[in-house]
Coordinates of C-alpha atoms in Angstrom, one line a residue:
M254 CA -0.2 -0.3 0.3
S255 CA 1.3 3.5 -1.0
I256 CA 0.2 6.9 -0.1
V257 CA 0.4 9.0 -3.2
Y258 CA 0.5 13.0 -2.9
K259 CA -0.3 14.5 -5.9
C260 CA -1.0 18.2 -7.1
R261 CA -4.6 18.9 -8.1
H262 CA -3.7 21.4 -10.6
C263 CA -0.7 20.1 -12.2
G264 CA -0.3 16.3 -11.6
H265 CA 3.0 16.5 -10.0
E266 CA 3.8 13.6 -7.9
I267 CA 4.7 15.6 -4.3
G268 CA 5.6 12.8 -2.3
K269 CA 5.0 9.0 -1.6
L270 CA 4.7 7.0 1.5
N271 CA 5.3 3.2 1.2
Q272 CA 4.0 1.6 4.4
Q273 CA 1.9 -1.5 5.3
V274 CA 0.2 0.2 8.1
I275 CA -0.2 3.8 8.7
D276 CA -1.8 6.1 11.4
T277 CA -4.0 8.2 9.4
S278 CA -4.4 10.7 12.4
M279 CA -0.6 11.3 12.2
L280 CA -1.4 12.6 8.7
G281 CA -4.0 14.8 9.9
W282 CA -6.8 13.2 8.4
N283 CA -9.1 13.4 11.0
E284 CA -9.1 17.1 10.8
L285 CA -10.5 17.2 7.4
S286 CA -14.2 17.7 7.0
T287 CA -16.3 14.9 5.4
E288 CA -16.3 16.7 2.2
D289 CA -12.7 17.4 2.1
K290 CA -12.2 13.8 2.7
Q291 CA -14.3 13.0 -0.5
E292 CA -12.7 15.6 -2.5
M293 CA -9.0 14.8 -1.9
I294 CA -9.0 11.2 -0.7
H295 CA -9.2 8.8 -3.7
Y296 CA -8.8 5.1 -3.2
Q297 CA -7.3 2.7 -5.7
N298 CA -8.1 -0.8 -6.7
N299 CA -4.8 -1.9 -5.7
G300 CA -4.8 -0.7 -2.2
D301 CA -3.1 2.7 -2.9
V302 CA -4.6 6.1 -1.6
H303 CA -4.1 9.0 -3.9
I304 CA -4.4 12.6 -1.9
Q305 CA -5.1 15.5 -3.9
T306 CA -2.9 18.7 -2.6
I307 CA -1.5 21.6 -4.1
C308 CA 2.2 21.8 -5.0
E309 CA 4.7 24.8 -4.0
N310 CA 4.6 26.0 -7.6
C311 CA 0.9 26.2 -8.3
E312 CA 0.4 27.8 -4.4
E313 CA 2.9 30.6 -5.5
S314 CA 0.8 30.9 -9.1
L315 CA -2.3 31.0 -6.9
G316 CA -1.0 33.7 -4.7
S317 CA 0.3 36.0 -7.6
H318 CA -2.9 35.2 -9.2
P319 CA -5.9 35.5 -6.9
Q320 CA -8.2 35.0 -9.5
Y321 CA -7.0 31.5 -10.7
H322 CA -8.9 30.5 -7.3
E323 CA -12.2 30.8 -9.3
L324 CA -11.3 28.5 -11.8
D325 CA -11.1 24.4 -11.3
Y326 CA -8.1 23.9 -13.2
F327 CA -5.8 27.0 -14.2
I328 CA -2.8 24.9 -15.7
Q329 CA -3.8 24.0 -19.4

């Protein structure tokens, strides 16, 4: 089982945890609302978990161009 963190905007893989057992409260998942969990956490058929987050480059772009927050995807 792997937990893969990917940027929701550009698709860049930010990081990957390869563990058989992971305490999700240590990752902060218990702090997320049900809606956020449904939007961000995606379980794969092979047992992997994909987490949608934001990379530093996209976060910087959003900071420089706040109007991008209105868009679902700002990188084409």
